[in-house]
Amino acid sequence: MSRASVARKVAMYTAEIAGVGAAGVLGGWGVLKGEAAIARRVVGQPFDGAPDDNGTYGAAPGEPIDLLVLGDSTAKGMGADNASQTVGAIIAAAVAAFAGRPVRLTNVAVVGATSPDLGGQLDAALESVSHPDVALIMVGANDVTSRLSQTDAVEHLAEAVRRLRDAGSPVVVGTCPDLGVIKPVPQPLRQLARRWSRHLAAAQTRTVVEMGGRTVSLGDLLGHEFSDSPTVMFSKDRFHPSSAGYARAASALLPSVLDALGEVSPDTGRKPDRLRGEAVRPVASAARRAARDPGTEVTGTEVKGMARNARGPWAVLLRRHRHPLPDPETAGTAAADIPTAPPGDAPAHRSDDAADDTPPDSPAAHHPIGSD
């Protein structure tokens, strides 16, 4: 897919998903601009930096699996107490245990980065790791707080995914978190930030799946825990996750990383469960649902041998696990070592757009096919 066609699709996707006019966009960003300064003063930046988690994880013999991490401060691990507690380190240690091979983690994420910074990060990464076995991208929060247009943000993300796919690397993207859960951020900024976070996450999902990657929605993954135990799930700046928060995010991302690598995960071969809100849908519908439902993976699939219909590519939703992983020191090598979501975690009903979008008795509903 050419860069021009990617740009056209991104513009169409963001406009369709957001569903707002130009006046609403300009008005919304005007409020954000005035309130963002207040939010930054309240949240603050009490950290000197993030831990350096680059290195090799696991003691098994064999050729290391190359895991590349790109993105912003959450990908870098700002707020973690030490290097073993970042998302990249947790996933690297777990993949090493599951695969029985060492994992070489290359983390080029930068604190404060936005989506346009991904290109520079990727330039630096590919000089040392030309063909990563899997790439994990976590980006979007700074796009919202810096008032970057969604079209520009998603276009740069799409370009990064395209380059990685051209290098033969499967890509997993943790989409924009829901900034509406950050209680120190004042209203009306917080509500507007929630809306724009979800719009950006949905646009990211649709574009990444179109480019052959897969996404996992982070959304308000920490929202409930933040309300109940803010000192546990969030770090001292009340904005970045704590080590416990990063463990929760890693537990949602790990099954997708394992599947992208061709390793067995707790969900490998599992049929979508409609009672859990899982289904095969056009990617636009899947993207909207995933943005509202943290811990949901969206990846490309086929229905009756067709990868797309008139509404765009087909995609399958799977609600990934939302519990923290065991400590890497004690993590087992079997898929059963990762806890599954409790029965009460499933939604009580399907969303109102599910009935029309889910193909009845489609082969993909029984055999999800990842695009990697």
mmCIF file of C-alpha atoms in Angstrom:
data_model
loop_
_atom_site.group_PDB
_atom_site.id
_atom_site.type_symbol
_atom_site.label_atom_id
_atom_site.label_comp_id
_atom_site.label_asym_id
_atom_site.label_seq_id
_atom_site.Cartn_x
_atom_site.Cartn_y
_atom_site.Cartn_z
ATOM 1 C CA MET A 1 0.000 0.000 0.000
ATOM 2 C CA SER A 2 1.479 3.377 -1.031
ATOM 3 C CA ARG A 3 1.957 6.259 1.370
ATOM 4 C CA ALA A 4 -0.617 8.336 -0.505
ATOM 5 C CA SER A 5 -3.262 5.637 -0.236
ATOM 6 C CA VAL A 6 -2.459 5.174 3.441
ATOM 7 C CA ALA A 7 -2.943 8.915 3.996
ATOM 8 C CA ARG A 8 -6.299 8.885 2.209
ATOM 9 C CA LYS A 9 -7.517 5.889 4.206
ATOM 10 C CA VAL A 10 -6.373 7.409 7.491
ATOM 11 C CA ALA A 11 -8.249 10.635 6.790
ATOM 12 C CA MET A 12 -11.387 8.674 5.913
ATOM 13 C CA TYR A 13 -11.093 6.391 8.946
ATOM 14 C CA THR A 14 -10.618 9.147 11.488
ATOM 15 C CA ALA A 15 -13.498 11.187 10.110
ATOM 16 C CA GLU A 16 -15.805 8.160 10.015
ATOM 17 C CA ILE A 17 -14.916 6.923 13.479
ATOM 18 C CA ALA A 18 -14.942 10.313 15.181
ATOM 19 C CA GLY A 19 -18.225 11.321 13.563
ATOM 20 C CA VAL A 20 -17.700 15.003 14.374
ATOM 21 C CA GLY A 21 -17.630 18.067 12.165
ATOM 22 C CA ALA A 22 -14.783 20.513 11.741
ATOM 23 C CA ALA A 23 -16.393 23.052 14.076
ATOM 24 C CA GLY A 24 -16.676 20.452 16.830
ATOM 25 C CA VAL A 25 -13.074 19.438 16.348
ATOM 26 C CA LEU A 26 -11.787 22.995 16.564
ATOM 27 C CA GLY A 27 -13.969 23.765 19.545
ATOM 28 C CA GLY A 28 -12.842 20.620 21.351
ATOM 29 C CA TRP A 29 -9.185 21.348 20.821
ATOM 30 C CA GLY A 30 -9.755 24.894 22.026
ATOM 31 C CA VAL A 31 -10.966 23.586 25.370
ATOM 32 C CA LEU A 32 -8.107 21.102 25.521
ATOM 33 C CA LYS A 33 -5.585 23.853 24.866
ATOM 34 C CA GLY A 34 -6.831 25.912 27.778
ATOM 35 C CA GLU A 35 -7.116 23.032 30.229
ATOM 36 C CA ALA A 36 -3.969 21.105 29.276
ATOM 37 C CA ALA A 37 -1.707 23.580 31.086
ATOM 38 C CA ILE A 38 -3.695 23.018 34.286
ATOM 39 C CA ALA A 39 -3.441 19.250 33.894
ATOM 40 C CA ARG A 40 0.308 19.365 33.384
ATOM 41 C CA ARG A 41 0.781 21.478 36.513
ATOM 42 C CA VAL A 42 -1.381 19.116 38.579
ATOM 43 C CA VAL A 43 0.152 15.882 37.306
ATOM 44 C CA GLY A 44 3.748 17.070 37.214
ATOM 45 C CA GLN A 45 6.851 15.142 36.188
ATOM 46 C CA PRO A 46 8.535 13.843 39.372
ATOM 47 C CA PHE A 47 10.732 11.302 37.551
ATOM 48 C CA ASP A 48 14.228 11.886 36.215
ATOM 49 C CA GLY A 49 13.703 9.220 33.577
ATOM 50 C CA ALA A 50 12.597 5.667 32.942
ATOM 51 C CA PRO A 51 14.503 2.448 33.705
ATOM 52 C CA ASP A 52 16.666 0.935 30.975
ATOM 53 C CA ASP A 53 15.156 -2.473 30.242
ATOM 54 C CA ASN A 54 17.270 -3.295 27.179
ATOM 55 C CA GLY A 55 18.932 -6.678 27.382
ATOM 56 C CA THR A 56 18.455 -10.432 27.114
ATOM 57 C CA TYR A 57 15.811 -12.221 29.189
ATOM 58 C CA GLY A 58 15.702 -15.933 29.939
ATOM 59 C CA ALA A 59 18.536 -18.413 30.414
ATOM 60 C CA ALA A 60 17.498 -21.084 27.906
ATOM 61 C CA PRO A 61 19.863 -21.934 25.035
ATOM 62 C CA GLY A 62 19.125 -21.087 21.434
ATOM 63 C CA GLU A 63 18.952 -18.093 19.130
ATOM 64 C CA PRO A 64 17.324 -15.138 20.915
ATOM 65 C CA ILE A 65 13.908 -13.901 19.885
ATOM 66 C CA ASP A 66 14.169 -10.212 18.989
ATOM 67 C CA LEU A 67 11.443 -8.127 20.646
ATOM 68 C CA LEU A 68 11.353 -4.483 19.582
ATOM 69 C CA VAL A 69 9.446 -1.915 21.658
ATOM 70 C CA LEU A 70 8.590 1.556 20.350
ATOM 71 C CA GLY A 71 6.413 4.388 21.611
ATOM 72 C CA ASP A 72 6.082 6.815 24.482
ATOM 73 C CA SER A 73 6.675 6.865 28.245
ATOM 74 C CA THR A 74 4.396 3.880 28.874
ATOM 75 C CA ALA A 75 6.411 1.811 26.406
ATOM 76 C CA LYS A 76 9.588 3.086 28.069
ATOM 77 C CA GLY A 77 8.302 2.219 31.534
ATOM 78 C CA MET A 78 8.222 5.582 33.279
ATOM 79 C CA GLY A 79 6.821 5.003 36.761
ATOM 80 C CA ALA A 80 8.221 1.482 37.167
ATOM 81 C CA ASP A 81 10.523 1.017 40.148
ATOM 82 C CA ASN A 82 13.120 -0.962 38.199
ATOM 83 C CA ALA A 83 13.884 -2.312 34.737
ATOM 84 C CA SER A 84 12.274 -5.714 35.361
ATOM 85 C CA GLN A 85 8.859 -4.089 35.880
ATOM 86 C CA THR A 86 8.333 -2.427 32.490
ATOM 87 C CA VAL A 87 5.859 -3.817 29.968
ATOM 88 C CA GLY A 88 8.725 -4.789 27.659
ATOM 89 C CA ALA A 89 10.650 -6.612 30.387
ATOM 90 C CA ILE A 90 7.586 -8.462 31.692
ATOM 91 C CA ILE A 91 6.634 -9.604 28.205
ATOM 92 C CA ALA A 92 10.231 -10.538 27.326
ATOM 93 C CA ALA A 93 10.579 -12.681 30.456
ATOM 94 C CA ALA A 94 7.222 -14.373 29.856
ATOM 95 C CA VAL A 95 7.904 -15.044 26.152
ATOM 96 C CA ALA A 96 11.268 -16.559 27.097
ATOM 97 C CA ALA A 97 9.496 -18.912 29.518
ATOM 98 C CA PHE A 98 6.810 -19.916 27.021
ATOM 99 C CA ALA A 99 9.138 -20.285 24.033
ATOM 100 C CA GLY A 100 12.052 -21.890 25.878
ATOM 101 C CA ARG A 101 14.406 -19.431 24.180
ATOM 102 C CA PRO A 102 16.061 -16.225 25.320
ATOM 103 C CA VAL A 103 14.452 -12.939 24.314
ATOM 104 C CA ARG A 104 16.551 -9.952 23.322
ATOM 105 C CA LEU A 105 14.648 -6.770 24.133
ATOM 106 C CA THR A 106 15.428 -3.600 22.199
ATOM 107 C CA ASN A 107 13.463 -0.681 23.605
ATOM 108 C CA VAL A 108 13.767 2.555 21.608
ATOM 109 C CA ALA A 109 10.683 4.245 23.116
ATOM 110 C CA VAL A 110 11.138 7.842 24.247
ATOM 111 C CA VAL A 111 9.443 9.632 27.132
ATOM 112 C CA GLY A 112 7.123 12.289 25.738
ATOM 113 C CA ALA A 113 7.037 10.797 22.242
ATOM 114 C CA THR A 114 4.092 11.240 19.889
ATOM 115 C CA SER A 115 3.216 9.196 16.825
ATOM 116 C CA PRO A 116 5.340 11.349 14.460
ATOM 117 C CA ASP A 117 8.372 10.304 16.539
ATOM 118 C CA LEU A 118 7.917 6.640 15.638
ATOM 119 C CA GLY A 119 9.778 7.084 12.359
ATOM 120 C CA GLY A 120 12.946 8.249 14.087
ATOM 121 C CA GLN A 121 12.696 5.491 16.679
ATOM 122 C CA LEU A 122 12.324 2.917 13.929
ATOM 123 C CA ASP A 123 15.311 4.327 12.006
ATOM 124 C CA ALA A 124 17.472 3.827 15.094
ATOM 125 C CA ALA A 125 16.070 0.372 15.860
ATOM 126 C CA LEU A 126 16.438 -1.109 12.395
ATOM 127 C CA GLU A 127 20.126 -0.195 12.337
ATOM 128 C CA SER A 128 20.752 -2.787 15.039
ATOM 129 C CA VAL A 129 17.764 -5.121 14.599
ATOM 130 C CA SER A 130 16.915 -5.244 10.915
ATOM 131 C CA HIS A 131 14.255 -7.948 11.183
ATOM 132 C CA PRO A 132 12.602 -8.025 14.637
ATOM 133 C CA ASP A 133 10.725 -11.235 15.379
ATOM 134 C CA VAL A 134 7.914 -9.111 16.816
ATOM 135 C CA ALA A 135 7.380 -5.405 17.423
ATOM 136 C CA LEU A 136 5.278 -3.844 20.174
ATOM 137 C CA ILE A 137 4.129 -0.227 19.862
ATOM 138 C CA MET A 138 2.452 1.742 22.648
ATOM 139 C CA VAL A 139 1.574 5.302 21.653
ATOM 140 C CA GLY A 140 -1.260 7.828 21.627
ATOM 141 C CA ALA A 141 -1.549 9.567 25.004
ATOM 142 C CA ASN A 142 0.795 12.387 24.055
ATOM 143 C CA ASP A 143 -0.968 12.765 20.720
ATOM 144 C CA VAL A 144 -4.094 13.690 22.681
ATOM 145 C CA THR A 145 -2.435 15.958 25.252
ATOM 146 C CA SER A 146 -0.343 17.734 22.605
ATOM 147 C CA ARG A 147 -3.426 18.328 20.428
ATOM 148 C CA LEU A 148 -1.980 16.477 17.440
ATOM 149 C CA SER A 149 -4.591 15.833 14.781
ATOM 150 C CA GLN A 150 -5.843 12.274 14.682
ATOM 151 C CA THR A 151 -5.210 12.071 10.951
ATOM 152 C CA ASP A 152 -1.543 12.974 11.398
ATOM 153 C CA ALA A 153 -1.157 10.670 14.404
ATOM 154 C CA VAL A 154 -2.604 7.626 12.685
ATOM 155 C CA GLU A 155 -0.799 8.307 9.413
ATOM 156 C CA HIS A 156 2.564 8.175 11.211
ATOM 157 C CA LEU A 157 1.547 5.020 13.068
ATOM 158 C CA ALA A 158 0.477 3.429 9.785
ATOM 159 C CA GLU A 159 3.828 4.248 8.230
ATOM 160 C CA ALA A 160 5.681 2.626 11.146
ATOM 161 C CA VAL A 161 3.531 -0.508 10.880
ATOM 162 C CA ARG A 162 4.047 -0.626 7.112
ATOM 163 C CA ARG A 163 7.842 -0.458 7.501
ATOM 164 C CA LEU A 164 7.847 -3.178 10.130
ATOM 165 C CA ARG A 165 5.606 -5.426 8.041
ATOM 166 C CA ASP A 166 7.884 -4.849 5.035
ATOM 167 C CA ALA A 167 10.765 -6.018 7.261
ATOM 168 C CA GLY A 168 8.813 -9.223 7.917
ATOM 169 C CA SER A 169 7.920 -8.359 11.516
ATOM 170 C CA PRO A 170 4.500 -9.023 13.065
ATOM 171 C CA VAL A 171 3.239 -5.941 14.889
ATOM 172 C CA VAL A 172 1.178 -5.582 18.060
ATOM 173 C CA VAL A 173 -0.077 -2.102 18.947
ATOM 174 C CA GLY A 174 -1.343 -1.160 22.392
ATOM 175 C CA THR A 175 -3.774 1.585 21.454
ATOM 176 C CA CYS A 176 -4.233 4.972 23.093
ATOM 177 C CA PRO A 177 -5.191 4.676 26.771
ATOM 178 C CA ASP A 178 -8.310 6.386 28.050
ATOM 179 C CA LEU A 179 -7.086 9.652 29.570
ATOM 180 C CA GLY A 180 -10.497 10.183 31.090
ATOM 181 C CA VAL A 181 -9.498 7.963 34.033
ATOM 182 C CA ILE A 182 -6.802 10.386 35.191
ATOM 183 C CA LYS A 183 -8.607 12.030 38.112
ATOM 184 C CA PRO A 184 -6.137 14.929 38.620
ATOM 185 C CA VAL A 185 -7.033 16.155 35.129
ATOM 186 C CA PRO A 186 -9.853 18.708 35.550
ATOM 187 C CA GLN A 187 -13.225 18.765 33.843
ATOM 188 C CA PRO A 188 -14.211 19.467 31.109
ATOM 189 C CA LEU A 189 -10.795 18.397 29.840
ATOM 190 C CA ARG A 190 -11.131 14.919 31.322
ATOM 191 C CA GLN A 191 -14.389 14.128 29.533
ATOM 192 C CA LEU A 192 -13.119 15.559 26.269
ATOM 193 C CA ALA A 193 -9.859 13.648 26.663
ATOM 194 C CA ARG A 194 -11.853 10.426 27.124
ATOM 195 C CA ARG A 195 -13.759 11.050 23.916
ATOM 196 C CA TRP A 196 -10.659 11.860 21.889
ATOM 197 C CA SER A 197 -8.695 8.976 23.421
ATOM 198 C CA ARG A 198 -11.347 6.513 22.292
ATOM 199 C CA HIS A 199 -11.642 8.067 18.839
ATOM 200 C CA LEU A 200 -7.889 7.844 18.388
ATOM 201 C CA ALA A 201 -7.794 4.250 19.669
ATOM 202 C CA ALA A 202 -10.511 3.242 17.207
ATOM 203 C CA ALA A 203 -8.730 4.969 14.313
ATOM 204 C CA GLN A 204 -5.460 3.299 15.316
ATOM 205 C CA THR A 205 -7.130 -0.113 15.324
ATOM 206 C CA ARG A 206 -8.744 0.240 11.951
ATOM 207 C CA THR A 207 -5.556 1.432 10.298
ATOM 208 C CA VAL A 208 -3.237 -1.092 11.980
ATOM 209 C CA VAL A 209 -5.465 -4.024 10.988
ATOM 210 C CA GLU A 210 -5.626 -2.653 7.434
ATOM 211 C CA MET A 211 -1.809 -2.646 7.411
ATOM 212 C CA GLY A 212 -1.600 -6.255 8.582
ATOM 213 C CA GLY A 213 -0.963 -5.749 12.300
ATOM 214 C CA ARG A 214 -3.068 -6.411 15.358
ATOM 215 C CA THR A 215 -4.125 -4.162 18.229
ATOM 216 C CA VAL A 216 -4.931 -4.553 21.906
ATOM 217 C CA SER A 217 -7.042 -1.825 23.476
ATOM 218 C CA LEU A 218 -5.636 -0.485 26.722
ATOM 219 C CA GLY A 219 -8.485 1.981 27.213
ATOM 220 C CA ASP A 220 -9.423 2.412 30.870
ATOM 221 C CA LEU A 221 -7.701 -0.867 31.744
ATOM 222 C CA LEU A 222 -6.562 0.700 35.004
ATOM 223 C CA GLY A 223 -9.613 2.875 35.563
ATOM 224 C CA HIS A 224 -11.464 0.808 38.146
ATOM 225 C CA GLU A 225 -8.292 -0.020 40.044
ATOM 226 C CA PHE A 226 -7.215 3.621 39.956
ATOM 227 C CA SER A 227 -10.485 4.674 41.559
ATOM 228 C CA ASP A 228 -10.201 1.994 44.256
ATOM 229 C CA SER A 229 -6.437 1.953 44.820
ATOM 230 C CA PRO A 230 -4.760 4.911 43.095
ATOM 231 C CA THR A 231 -1.551 4.523 45.092
ATOM 232 C CA VAL A 232 -1.207 0.912 43.904
ATOM 233 C CA MET A 233 -2.018 1.061 40.187
ATOM 234 C CA PHE A 234 -0.572 4.502 39.395
ATOM 235 C CA SER A 235 2.861 5.885 40.173
ATOM 236 C CA LYS A 236 3.607 8.926 42.301
ATOM 237 C CA ASP A 237 2.900 11.393 39.488
ATOM 238 C CA ARG A 238 -0.742 10.108 39.366
ATOM 239 C CA PHE A 239 -0.459 9.844 35.587
ATOM 240 C CA HIS A 240 1.900 7.002 34.632
ATOM 241 C CA PRO A 241 1.176 3.415 35.707
ATOM 242 C CA SER A 242 3.031 1.906 38.657
ATOM 243 C CA SER A 243 4.779 -1.459 38.428
ATOM 244 C CA ALA A 244 1.407 -3.073 39.235
ATOM 245 C CA GLY A 245 -0.235 -1.051 36.492
ATOM 246 C CA TYR A 246 2.372 -2.131 33.963
ATOM 247 C CA ALA A 247 1.839 -5.770 34.970
ATOM 248 C CA ARG A 248 -1.869 -5.351 34.226
ATOM 249 C CA ALA A 249 -1.138 -3.873 30.792
ATOM 250 C CA ALA A 250 1.414 -6.594 30.025
ATOM 251 C CA SER A 251 -1.098 -9.315 30.867
ATOM 252 C CA ALA A 252 -3.450 -7.937 28.207
ATOM 253 C CA LEU A 253 -0.705 -7.617 25.594
ATOM 254 C CA LEU A 254 1.165 -10.895 26.167
ATOM 255 C CA PRO A 255 -1.312 -13.313 24.503
ATOM 256 C CA SER A 256 -1.259 -11.195 21.339
ATOM 257 C CA VAL A 257 2.541 -11.071 21.318
ATOM 258 C CA LEU A 258 2.685 -14.861 21.742
ATOM 259 C CA ASP A 259 0.191 -15.414 18.941
ATOM 260 C CA ALA A 260 2.094 -13.026 16.673
ATOM 261 C CA LEU A 261 5.231 -15.101 17.294
ATOM 262 C CA GLY A 262 3.401 -18.356 16.598
ATOM 263 C CA GLU A 263 3.714 -19.478 20.219
ATOM 264 C CA VAL A 264 0.837 -21.014 22.171
ATOM 265 C CA SER A 265 -1.149 -18.548 24.267
ATOM 266 C CA PRO A 266 -4.156 -19.078 26.545
ATOM 267 C CA ASP A 267 -6.420 -18.066 23.638
ATOM 268 C CA THR A 268 -4.764 -20.008 20.810
ATOM 269 C CA GLY A 269 -7.446 -21.765 18.780
ATOM 270 C CA ARG A 270 -10.248 -20.478 20.979
ATOM 271 C CA LYS A 271 -13.560 -19.674 19.313
ATOM 272 C CA PRO A 272 -14.945 -16.154 19.764
ATOM 273 C CA ASP A 273 -17.483 -16.209 22.599
ATOM 274 C CA ARG A 274 -20.465 -13.987 21.882
ATOM 275 C CA LEU A 275 -21.432 -13.925 25.551
ATOM 276 C CA ARG A 276 -18.103 -12.180 26.170
ATOM 277 C CA GLY A 277 -18.752 -9.675 23.391
ATOM 278 C CA GLU A 278 -16.415 -11.454 20.974
ATOM 279 C CA ALA A 279 -17.297 -11.734 17.312
ATOM 280 C CA VAL A 280 -16.171 -11.396 13.698
ATOM 281 C CA ARG A 281 -17.112 -7.975 12.332
ATOM 282 C CA PRO A 282 -16.082 -5.380 9.777
ATOM 283 C CA VAL A 283 -12.999 -3.691 11.173
ATOM 284 C CA ALA A 284 -14.720 -0.322 11.722
ATOM 285 C CA SER A 285 -17.285 -1.913 14.019
ATOM 286 C CA ALA A 286 -14.604 -3.985 15.732
ATOM 287 C CA ALA A 287 -12.499 -0.866 16.296
ATOM 288 C CA ARG A 288 -15.351 1.041 17.929
ATOM 289 C CA ARG A 289 -16.148 -1.846 20.245
ATOM 290 C CA ALA A 290 -12.519 -2.432 21.199
ATOM 291 C CA ALA A 291 -12.034 1.236 22.088
ATOM 292 C CA ARG A 292 -14.824 0.866 24.668
ATOM 293 C CA ASP A 293 -13.671 -2.507 25.982
ATOM 294 C CA PRO A 294 -10.109 -2.597 27.345
ATOM 295 C CA GLY A 295 -8.137 -5.783 26.923
ATOM 296 C CA THR A 296 -9.700 -6.537 23.524
ATOM 297 C CA GLU A 297 -7.556 -7.704 20.623
ATOM 298 C CA VAL A 298 -8.530 -6.914 17.043
ATOM 299 C CA THR A 299 -6.829 -8.721 14.188
ATOM 300 C CA GLY A 300 -7.612 -9.450 10.568
ATOM 301 C CA THR A 301 -9.459 -12.598 9.555
ATOM 302 C CA GLU A 302 -11.405 -14.113 6.681
ATOM 303 C CA VAL A 303 -15.061 -14.947 6.146
ATOM 304 C CA LYS A 304 -15.744 -17.648 3.567
ATOM 305 C CA GLY A 305 -12.297 -17.135 2.104
ATOM 306 C CA MET A 306 -12.711 -13.360 1.783
ATOM 307 C CA ALA A 307 -10.553 -10.957 3.793
ATOM 308 C CA ARG A 308 -12.946 -8.027 3.348
ATOM 309 C CA ASN A 309 -16.451 -7.011 2.334
ATOM 310 C CA ALA A 310 -17.853 -3.757 1.015
ATOM 311 C CA ARG A 311 -17.359 -2.126 4.423
ATOM 312 C CA GLY A 312 -13.682 -2.988 4.675
ATOM 313 C CA PRO A 313 -11.547 -5.804 6.104
ATOM 314 C CA TRP A 314 -13.035 -8.447 8.346
ATOM 315 C CA ALA A 315 -11.667 -8.523 11.876
ATOM 316 C CA VAL A 316 -12.084 -10.767 14.901
ATOM 317 C CA LEU A 317 -12.429 -9.463 18.460
ATOM 318 C CA LEU A 318 -11.004 -11.456 21.354
ATOM 319 C CA ARG A 319 -11.172 -10.193 24.919
ATOM 320 C CA ARG A 320 -7.663 -10.786 26.221
ATOM 321 C CA HIS A 321 -6.794 -11.492 29.837
ATOM 322 C CA ARG A 322 -6.829 -8.610 32.259
ATOM 323 C CA HIS A 323 -5.051 -9.963 35.358
ATOM 324 C CA PRO A 324 -1.428 -9.198 36.269
ATOM 325 C CA LEU A 325 1.097 -11.823 35.284
ATOM 326 C CA PRO A 326 2.896 -13.942 37.857
ATOM 327 C CA ASP A 327 6.296 -12.699 38.949
ATOM 328 C CA PRO A 328 8.799 -13.511 36.132
ATOM 329 C CA GLU A 329 10.930 -15.369 38.665
ATOM 330 C CA THR A 330 8.141 -17.859 39.321
ATOM 331 C CA ALA A 331 6.268 -17.825 36.006
ATOM 332 C CA GLY A 332 5.714 -21.289 34.624
ATOM 333 C CA THR A 333 6.093 -22.378 31.022
ATOM 334 C CA ALA A 334 2.544 -23.571 30.484
ATOM 335 C CA ALA A 335 -0.262 -21.446 29.150
ATOM 336 C CA ALA A 336 -2.319 -22.380 32.200
ATOM 337 C CA ASP A 337 0.004 -20.294 34.362
ATOM 338 C CA ILE A 338 -1.681 -17.116 33.138
ATOM 339 C CA PRO A 339 -5.038 -16.577 34.870
ATOM 340 C CA THR A 340 -8.123 -16.267 32.747
ATOM 341 C CA ALA A 341 -10.682 -13.525 33.079
ATOM 342 C CA PRO A 342 -13.287 -14.189 35.770
ATOM 343 C CA PRO A 343 -16.858 -14.965 34.685
ATOM 344 C CA GLY A 344 -18.012 -11.563 35.899
ATOM 345 C CA ASP A 345 -15.576 -9.884 33.526
ATOM 346 C CA ALA A 346 -17.751 -10.645 30.511
ATOM 347 C CA PRO A 347 -20.266 -8.049 29.333
ATOM 348 C CA ALA A 348 -23.867 -8.890 30.105
ATOM 349 C CA HIS A 349 -25.029 -8.208 26.566
ATOM 350 C CA ARG A 350 -23.769 -7.568 23.085
ATOM 351 C CA SER A 351 -23.289 -4.028 21.880
ATOM 352 C CA ASP A 352 -26.038 -2.492 19.805
ATOM 353 C CA ASP A 353 -24.010 -2.691 16.592
ATOM 354 C CA ALA A 354 -23.094 -6.367 16.966
ATOM 355 C CA ALA A 355 -26.154 -8.000 15.457
ATOM 356 C CA ASP A 356 -25.887 -6.374 12.043
ATOM 357 C CA ASP A 357 -22.118 -6.664 11.738
ATOM 358 C CA THR A 358 -21.409 -10.248 12.761
ATOM 359 C CA PRO A 359 -21.668 -12.710 9.856
ATOM 360 C CA PRO A 360 -23.868 -15.652 10.886
ATOM 361 C CA ASP A 361 -22.143 -19.018 11.075
ATOM 362 C CA SER A 362 -19.019 -17.649 9.415
ATOM 363 C CA PRO A 363 -15.986 -19.932 9.254
ATOM 364 C CA ALA A 364 -13.933 -17.163 10.833
ATOM 365 C CA ALA A 365 -16.145 -17.279 13.911
ATOM 366 C CA HIS A 366 -14.745 -20.753 14.516
ATOM 367 C CA HIS A 367 -11.228 -20.347 13.174
ATOM 368 C CA PRO A 368 -9.759 -16.885 13.792
ATOM 369 C CA ILE A 369 -6.908 -16.215 11.394
ATOM 370 C CA GLY A 370 -4.260 -13.709 12.455
ATOM 371 C CA SER A 371 -2.876 -11.439 9.757
ATOM 372 C CA ASP A 372 0.705 -12.024 10.855
#
